[in-house]
mmCIF file of C-alpha atoms and ligand atoms in Angstrom:
data_model
loop_
_atom_site.group_PDB
_atom_site.id
_atom_site.type_symbol
_atom_site.label_atom_id
_atom_site.label_comp_id
_atom_site.label_asym_id
_atom_site.label_seq_id
_atom_site.Cartn_x
_atom_site.Cartn_y
_atom_site.Cartn_z
ATOM 1 C CA MET A 1 105.639 94.257 153.855
ATOM 2 C CA LYS A 2 102.022 94.032 154.714
ATOM 3 C CA LEU A 3 99.928 91.515 155.759
ATOM 4 C CA TYR A 4 95.777 91.210 154.850
ATOM 5 C CA SER A 5 93.166 88.714 156.671
ATOM 6 C CA ILE A 6 91.361 87.229 153.525
ATOM 7 C CA ASN A 7 87.846 85.740 154.861
ATOM 8 C CA THR A 8 86.382 83.612 152.470
ATOM 9 C CA GLY A 9 83.332 82.719 153.941
ATOM 10 C CA TYR A 10 82.397 80.538 156.902
ATOM 11 C CA PHE A 11 81.191 76.748 156.963
ATOM 12 C CA LYS A 12 79.845 74.202 159.434
ATOM 13 C CA LEU A 13 81.438 70.871 160.592
ATOM 14 C CA ASP A 14 80.491 68.719 163.929
ATOM 15 C CA GLY A 15 81.463 69.953 167.169
ATOM 16 C CA GLY A 16 82.494 66.439 168.293
ATOM 17 C CA ALA A 17 84.984 65.900 165.515
ATOM 18 C CA MET A 18 86.239 69.398 165.986
ATOM 19 C CA PHE A 19 86.926 69.272 169.586
ATOM 20 C CA GLY A 20 87.952 65.368 169.907
ATOM 21 C CA VAL A 21 87.884 63.769 173.329
ATOM 22 C CA VAL A 22 86.341 66.942 174.735
ATOM 23 C CA PRO A 23 83.040 66.298 175.843
ATOM 24 C CA LYS A 24 80.095 68.484 174.645
ATOM 25 C CA SER A 25 79.183 69.733 177.870
ATOM 26 C CA ILE A 26 82.605 71.761 177.739
ATOM 27 C CA TRP A 27 83.058 72.668 174.192
ATOM 28 C CA ASN A 28 79.657 73.808 173.447
ATOM 29 C CA LYS A 29 80.283 76.607 175.632
ATOM 30 C CA ILE A 30 83.400 77.694 173.582
ATOM 31 C CA ASN A 31 81.610 77.059 170.401
ATOM 32 C CA PRO A 32 77.658 76.556 170.848
ATOM 33 C CA ALA A 33 76.329 73.663 168.057
ATOM 34 C CA ASP A 34 73.229 73.907 166.340
ATOM 35 C CA GLU A 35 70.694 71.341 166.455
ATOM 36 C CA ASN A 36 72.423 69.035 164.266
ATOM 37 C CA ASN A 37 75.543 69.351 166.445
ATOM 38 C CA LEU A 38 77.042 71.428 163.770
ATOM 39 C CA CYS A 39 79.515 74.546 164.694
ATOM 40 C CA SER A 40 80.162 77.367 162.406
ATOM 41 C CA TRP A 41 83.947 77.835 161.478
ATOM 42 C CA ALA A 42 85.670 80.702 159.587
ATOM 43 C CA LEU A 43 87.506 79.852 156.150
ATOM 44 C CA ARG A 44 90.068 82.985 156.871
ATOM 45 C CA CYS A 45 93.028 82.978 154.336
ATOM 46 C CA LEU A 46 96.133 85.341 154.888
ATOM 47 C CA LEU A 47 97.610 87.371 152.002
ATOM 48 C CA ILE A 48 101.077 88.609 152.342
ATOM 49 C CA GLU A 49 102.312 91.460 150.472
ATOM 50 C CA ASP A 50 106.357 91.296 150.371
ATOM 51 C CA GLY A 51 108.482 93.280 148.139
ATOM 52 C CA ASN A 52 106.888 92.344 144.373
ATOM 53 C CA ARG A 53 105.391 89.261 145.379
ATOM 54 C CA LEU A 54 101.864 88.609 146.652
ATOM 55 C CA ILE A 55 101.212 85.256 148.315
ATOM 56 C CA LEU A 56 98.181 83.834 149.367
ATOM 57 C CA VAL A 57 97.863 81.567 152.377
ATOM 58 C CA ASP A 58 95.451 78.719 151.530
ATOM 59 C CA ASN A 59 91.924 79.522 149.513
ATOM 60 C CA GLY A 60 89.089 78.117 151.124
ATOM 61 C CA ASN A 61 86.341 75.925 149.928
ATOM 62 C CA GLY A 62 86.155 77.243 146.232
ATOM 63 C CA ASP A 63 82.781 76.697 144.458
ATOM 64 C CA LYS A 64 83.380 73.668 141.916
ATOM 65 C CA GLN A 65 81.792 70.970 144.064
ATOM 66 C CA ASP A 66 78.217 70.350 143.563
ATOM 67 C CA ALA A 67 75.386 70.986 145.743
ATOM 68 C CA LYS A 68 75.224 68.153 147.540
ATOM 69 C CA PHE A 69 78.505 68.165 148.393
ATOM 70 C CA PHE A 70 78.195 71.486 149.830
ATOM 71 C CA SER A 71 74.756 70.630 151.346
ATOM 72 C CA HIS A 72 77.341 68.557 154.287
ATOM 73 C CA TYR A 73 79.126 72.101 155.099
ATOM 74 C CA HIS A 74 76.442 74.718 155.255
ATOM 75 C CA LEU A 75 78.145 77.842 154.025
ATOM 76 C CA HIS A 76 77.074 81.157 155.195
ATOM 77 C CA GLY A 77 78.455 84.529 155.474
ATOM 78 C CA ASP A 78 79.022 87.458 152.441
ATOM 79 C CA ASP A 79 82.464 87.186 152.255
ATOM 80 C CA THR A 80 84.138 85.702 149.389
ATOM 81 C CA LEU A 81 87.755 85.222 148.139
ATOM 82 C CA GLU A 82 87.147 87.798 145.521
ATOM 83 C CA LYS A 83 85.510 90.046 147.580
ATOM 84 C CA SER A 84 87.985 90.269 150.385
ATOM 85 C CA LEU A 85 90.855 90.704 147.709
ATOM 86 C CA ALA A 86 88.721 93.544 146.088
ATOM 87 C CA ARG A 87 88.656 95.350 149.702
ATOM 88 C CA TYR A 88 92.234 95.881 149.600
ATOM 89 C CA GLY A 89 92.534 96.541 145.790
ATOM 90 C CA PHE A 90 93.635 93.264 144.347
ATOM 91 C CA ASN A 91 92.111 90.569 142.244
ATOM 92 C CA LYS A 92 93.166 86.422 141.701
ATOM 93 C CA ASP A 93 95.305 87.608 138.667
ATOM 94 C CA ASP A 94 97.551 89.551 140.918
ATOM 95 C CA ILE A 95 98.695 86.518 143.263
ATOM 96 C CA THR A 96 101.848 85.298 142.469
ATOM 97 C CA ASP A 97 102.277 82.918 144.597
ATOM 98 C CA VAL A 98 99.715 80.310 146.350
ATOM 99 C CA PHE A 99 100.997 78.890 149.533
ATOM 100 C CA LEU A 100 98.981 75.801 150.600
ATOM 101 C CA THR A 101 99.481 74.668 154.138
ATOM 102 C CA HIS A 102 97.666 71.284 153.420
ATOM 103 C CA LEU A 103 95.393 69.862 150.650
ATOM 104 C CA HIS A 104 92.549 69.241 152.585
ATOM 105 C CA PHE A 105 89.425 70.586 150.582
ATOM 106 C CA ASP A 106 88.864 73.577 152.899
ATOM 107 C CA HIS A 107 92.120 74.945 152.504
ATOM 108 C CA CYS A 108 92.935 74.184 148.906
ATOM 109 C CA GLY A 109 89.446 74.353 147.457
ATOM 110 C CA GLY A 110 89.730 77.597 145.729
ATOM 111 C CA SER A 111 93.057 76.653 143.853
ATOM 112 C CA ILE A 112 91.376 75.385 140.963
ATOM 113 C CA VAL A 113 87.864 76.381 139.156
ATOM 114 C CA ARG A 114 86.041 74.951 135.745
ATOM 115 C CA GLU A 115 87.116 77.343 132.636
ATOM 116 C CA GLY A 116 84.751 79.392 132.099
ATOM 117 C CA ASN A 117 83.122 79.338 135.760
ATOM 118 C CA LEU A 118 80.613 76.751 134.540
ATOM 119 C CA PRO A 119 78.354 76.078 137.091
ATOM 120 C CA ALA A 120 79.170 72.873 139.290
ATOM 121 C CA GLY A 121 78.450 69.349 137.940
ATOM 122 C CA GLN A 122 79.084 70.840 134.168
ATOM 123 C CA ALA A 123 82.110 69.303 132.974
ATOM 124 C CA GLY A 124 84.302 72.145 132.077
ATOM 125 C CA LYS A 125 88.097 71.859 132.160
ATOM 126 C CA LEU A 126 89.521 72.300 135.885
ATOM 127 C CA VAL A 127 92.010 75.272 135.433
ATOM 128 C CA PRO A 128 94.287 77.200 138.114
ATOM 129 C CA ALA A 129 92.099 80.211 139.444
ATOM 130 C CA PHE A 130 95.291 82.124 139.983
ATOM 131 C CA LYS A 131 96.539 82.226 136.389
ATOM 132 C CA ASN A 132 99.885 83.675 137.371
ATOM 133 C CA ALA A 133 100.636 81.877 140.451
ATOM 134 C CA THR A 134 102.992 79.090 141.509
ATOM 135 C CA TYR A 135 101.535 76.808 143.845
ATOM 136 C CA TRP A 136 103.538 75.535 146.692
ATOM 137 C CA SER A 137 103.277 72.342 148.805
ATOM 138 C CA ASN A 138 105.783 69.593 149.743
ATOM 139 C CA LYS A 139 106.636 66.397 148.335
ATOM 140 C CA ALA A 140 105.706 64.506 151.842
ATOM 141 C CA HIS A 141 102.314 65.918 151.838
ATOM 142 C CA TRP A 142 101.793 65.523 147.972
ATOM 143 C CA ASP A 143 102.426 61.874 147.858
ATOM 144 C CA TRP A 144 100.144 61.609 151.063
ATOM 145 C CA ALA A 145 97.375 63.318 149.423
ATOM 146 C CA VAL A 146 97.230 61.894 146.250
ATOM 147 C CA ASN A 147 97.231 58.279 147.361
ATOM 148 C CA PRO A 148 95.001 58.860 150.737
ATOM 149 C CA ASN A 149 94.099 56.672 153.114
ATOM 150 C CA GLU A 150 90.570 55.525 153.742
ATOM 151 C CA ARG A 151 90.110 57.831 156.887
ATOM 152 C CA GLU A 152 91.356 60.888 155.332
ATOM 153 C CA LYS A 153 89.956 60.612 151.803
ATOM 154 C CA ALA A 154 86.946 62.312 152.020
ATOM 155 C CA SER A 155 89.051 65.445 152.561
ATOM 156 C CA PHE A 156 91.557 65.066 149.544
ATOM 157 C CA LEU A 157 89.429 65.523 146.615
ATOM 158 C CA LYS A 158 91.246 64.772 143.373
ATOM 159 C CA GLU A 159 89.812 67.825 141.367
ATOM 160 C CA ASN A 160 91.284 70.300 143.959
ATOM 161 C CA ILE A 161 94.931 68.645 143.553
ATOM 162 C CA LEU A 162 95.493 66.694 140.404
ATOM 163 C CA PRO A 163 94.871 69.683 137.819
ATOM 164 C CA ILE A 164 97.505 71.970 139.885
ATOM 165 C CA GLU A 165 100.453 69.451 138.840
ATOM 166 C CA GLU A 166 98.510 69.169 135.488
ATOM 167 C CA SER A 167 98.655 72.890 135.206
ATOM 168 C CA GLY A 168 102.455 72.756 135.436
ATOM 169 C CA ARG A 169 102.378 75.674 138.229
ATOM 170 C CA LEU A 170 103.287 73.220 141.237
ATOM 171 C CA LYS A 171 106.528 73.298 143.226
ATOM 172 C CA PHE A 172 107.456 71.759 146.312
ATOM 173 C CA ILE A 173 109.022 73.572 149.454
ATOM 174 C CA GLU A 174 111.983 71.281 150.743
ATOM 175 C CA VAL A 175 111.133 70.036 154.073
ATOM 176 C CA LYS A 176 113.728 70.176 156.278
ATOM 177 C CA ASN A 177 114.855 68.727 159.975
ATOM 178 C CA THR A 178 111.483 66.761 160.312
ATOM 179 C CA ASP A 179 112.957 65.146 163.215
ATOM 180 C CA ASN A 180 113.931 67.870 165.076
ATOM 181 C CA LYS A 181 112.193 67.937 168.156
ATOM 182 C CA LYS A 182 111.622 71.964 167.680
ATOM 183 C CA LEU A 183 109.624 71.437 164.263
ATOM 184 C CA GLY A 184 111.327 71.426 161.034
ATOM 185 C CA GLU A 185 111.775 75.003 159.892
ATOM 186 C CA THR A 186 112.847 76.131 156.439
ATOM 187 C CA ILE A 187 113.053 79.195 154.561
ATOM 188 C CA PHE A 188 110.601 80.478 151.959
ATOM 189 C CA THR A 189 111.396 84.113 151.618
ATOM 190 C CA GLU A 190 113.569 86.654 153.632
ATOM 191 C CA ASN A 191 110.384 87.227 155.890
ATOM 192 C CA ILE A 192 108.799 83.866 155.839
ATOM 193 C CA SER A 193 109.933 80.545 157.217
ATOM 194 C CA VAL A 194 108.012 77.397 157.497
ATOM 195 C CA ARG A 195 107.065 75.181 160.214
ATOM 196 C CA PHE A 196 106.372 71.311 159.375
ATOM 197 C CA VAL A 197 103.816 69.366 161.765
ATOM 198 C CA ASN A 198 102.774 65.998 161.081
ATOM 199 C CA GLY A 199 100.261 65.400 163.769
ATOM 200 C CA HIS A 200 96.944 66.652 161.903
ATOM 201 C CA THR A 201 98.404 65.314 158.408
ATOM 202 C CA GLN A 202 101.660 64.291 156.872
ATOM 203 C CA ALA A 203 103.883 67.285 156.538
ATOM 204 C CA MET A 204 101.478 70.523 156.943
ATOM 205 C CA MET A 205 103.175 73.896 156.356
ATOM 206 C CA LEU A 206 102.817 76.593 158.914
ATOM 207 C CA PRO A 207 103.942 80.143 157.440
ATOM 208 C CA GLN A 208 105.872 82.032 160.235
ATOM 209 C CA ILE A 209 106.283 85.726 159.238
ATOM 210 C CA LYS A 210 108.525 88.231 160.652
ATOM 211 C CA TYR A 211 106.241 91.377 160.698
ATOM 212 C CA LYS A 212 106.456 94.991 162.648
ATOM 213 C CA ASN A 213 108.821 93.520 164.976
ATOM 214 C CA ARG A 214 106.261 90.195 165.693
ATOM 215 C CA THR A 215 106.248 86.854 164.475
ATOM 216 C CA VAL A 216 102.762 85.943 163.154
ATOM 217 C CA VAL A 217 102.181 82.115 162.822
ATOM 218 C CA PHE A 218 99.684 81.160 160.592
ATOM 219 C CA MET A 219 97.880 78.314 162.670
ATOM 220 C CA ALA A 220 96.077 76.303 159.729
ATOM 221 C CA ASP A 221 94.891 72.873 161.382
ATOM 222 C CA LEU A 222 97.190 72.969 164.248
ATOM 223 C CA LEU A 223 95.215 75.293 166.253
ATOM 224 C CA PRO A 224 92.284 75.821 164.222
ATOM 225 C CA SER A 225 90.602 78.241 166.798
ATOM 226 C CA ALA A 226 91.662 79.969 169.703
ATOM 227 C CA GLY A 227 89.285 77.310 171.656
ATOM 228 C CA HIS A 228 91.939 74.735 170.738
ATOM 229 C CA ILE A 229 94.714 75.724 172.582
ATOM 230 C CA PRO A 230 94.455 73.981 175.956
ATOM 231 C CA LEU A 231 96.262 70.701 175.275
ATOM 232 C CA PRO A 232 93.786 67.980 175.218
ATOM 233 C CA TYR A 233 91.649 69.770 172.481
ATOM 234 C CA ILE A 234 92.397 68.082 169.665
ATOM 235 C CA MET A 235 90.435 67.458 166.512
ATOM 236 C CA GLY A 236 88.778 63.991 166.073
ATOM 237 C CA TYR A 237 89.948 64.764 161.931
ATOM 238 C CA ASP A 238 93.510 64.455 163.191
ATOM 239 C CA MET A 239 95.670 61.375 161.768
ATOM 240 C CA PHE A 240 98.126 61.040 164.640
ATOM 241 C CA PRO A 241 96.884 62.964 168.005
ATOM 242 C CA LEU A 242 99.682 62.143 170.110
ATOM 243 C CA THR A 243 101.839 63.568 167.617
ATOM 244 C CA THR A 244 99.901 66.813 167.211
ATOM 245 C CA LEU A 245 99.789 66.817 171.157
ATOM 246 C CA ASN A 246 103.707 66.698 171.209
ATOM 247 C CA GLU A 247 103.467 69.808 168.321
ATOM 248 C CA LYS A 248 101.087 71.736 170.429
ATOM 249 C CA LYS A 249 103.244 71.799 173.466
ATOM 250 C CA SER A 250 106.258 72.661 171.882
ATOM 251 C CA PHE A 251 105.093 75.410 169.705
ATOM 252 C CA LEU A 252 103.176 76.740 172.456
ATOM 253 C CA ARG A 253 106.125 76.773 174.704
ATOM 254 C CA GLU A 254 108.249 78.548 172.220
ATOM 255 C CA ALA A 255 105.355 81.009 171.021
ATOM 256 C CA VAL A 256 104.690 82.073 174.716
ATOM 257 C CA GLU A 257 108.566 82.770 175.218
ATOM 258 C CA ASN A 258 108.750 84.877 172.049
ATOM 259 C CA ASP A 259 105.444 86.395 172.090
ATOM 260 C CA TYR A 260 104.514 85.317 168.841
ATOM 261 C CA THR A 261 100.957 86.497 167.587
ATOM 262 C CA LEU A 262 98.652 83.584 166.825
ATOM 263 C CA PHE A 263 96.446 83.874 163.530
ATOM 264 C CA PHE A 264 93.593 81.219 163.389
ATOM 265 C CA GLU A 265 92.242 80.162 160.260
ATOM 266 C CA HIS A 266 89.008 78.259 161.195
ATOM 267 C CA ASP A 267 88.102 80.782 164.301
ATOM 268 C CA ARG A 268 84.391 82.088 163.861
ATOM 269 C CA VAL A 269 85.283 84.903 165.971
ATOM 270 C CA HIS A 270 89.044 85.672 167.101
ATOM 271 C CA GLU A 271 91.494 86.585 164.356
ATOM 272 C CA CYS A 272 94.724 86.748 166.094
ATOM 273 C CA CYS A 273 95.927 86.257 169.780
ATOM 274 C CA ASN A 274 99.132 86.301 171.782
ATOM 275 C CA LEU A 275 99.701 83.649 174.757
ATOM 276 C CA GLU A 276 100.495 84.045 178.534
ATOM 277 C CA GLN A 277 101.491 81.168 180.686
ATOM 278 C CA THR A 278 98.799 80.805 183.618
ATOM 279 C CA GLU A 279 98.460 78.288 186.615
ATOM 280 C CA LYS A 280 96.213 76.353 184.268
ATOM 281 C CA GLY A 281 98.605 76.121 181.561
ATOM 282 C CA ILE A 282 99.557 78.044 178.429
ATOM 283 C CA ARG A 283 96.155 80.636 177.257
ATOM 284 C CA PRO A 284 95.285 83.493 175.068
ATOM 285 C CA LYS A 285 96.342 86.815 176.827
ATOM 286 C CA ASP A 286 94.802 89.441 174.279
ATOM 287 C CA PHE A 287 92.695 88.900 171.303
ATOM 288 C CA PHE A 288 92.988 91.579 168.609
ATOM 289 C CA MET A 289 92.769 91.898 164.453
ATOM 290 C CA LEU A 290 95.521 91.597 162.133
ATOM 291 C CA GLU A 291 95.205 95.251 161.057
ATOM 292 C CA GLU A 292 95.112 96.216 164.873
ATOM 293 C CA ILE A 293 99.269 95.141 164.894
ATOM 294 C CA LEU A 294 101.014 98.662 164.394
HETATM 295 ZN ZN1 ZN B 301 93.091 70.119 157.674
#
């Protein structure tokens, strides 16, 4: 079992939208905005080498939308999915499983490419980018994503989603215990269980990995960055913010009790942290890189 951090680049999102009800005078100290109020965020995925499976958790924005679409997101940095996989001696064809926490474009856009890698805007057939992989979602989230509400519609792009099903490579993870106050949990492999959370979007999945005597939790958009650990810091993007609040509370309590390692998908600076109880509430204890876990 080995874990690798796979950075696919950085993008920008409105700081106010990212921090919800927290005023700019406070969040701007955590993640300073540019002149357009945009902050820089990572698109950091996780690669899990587990026996003979090579599981990629999320896959960034991809590159098939047109320049107008990407102009809203100011992609920057030199890292790409291909380069980050190659750094560890892998390529896309080696991936056996693509685990999609949810189907927002910044998490699943790399799933599908235009056949022949035609430039954006040209009508190439949309095919799986990982041609030997099974793609994992769950039925509740899939149904939610293919029939999106108007507020969330801009995040669920049909061209990222429908071709996965058409390729015949889509499988659903069974959702268990979603009413359980301790968060739903189900088994993916012997070393990976899955938590289900419903505040950010319907049935988002967080892989929770047993690794070197620790538990590493891929935070996806429950805690997109370390700056989102204090309880009121909940994204304006969330569909059900009070559900997120309860999910954060119970997760953070469990994480501090069991000394979990949190792995952040969108934190521009911090890759991982553990937690401690302070008089202000639960806060990061130490920040570290995934490869520092021995
Ligand atoms: Zn999201």
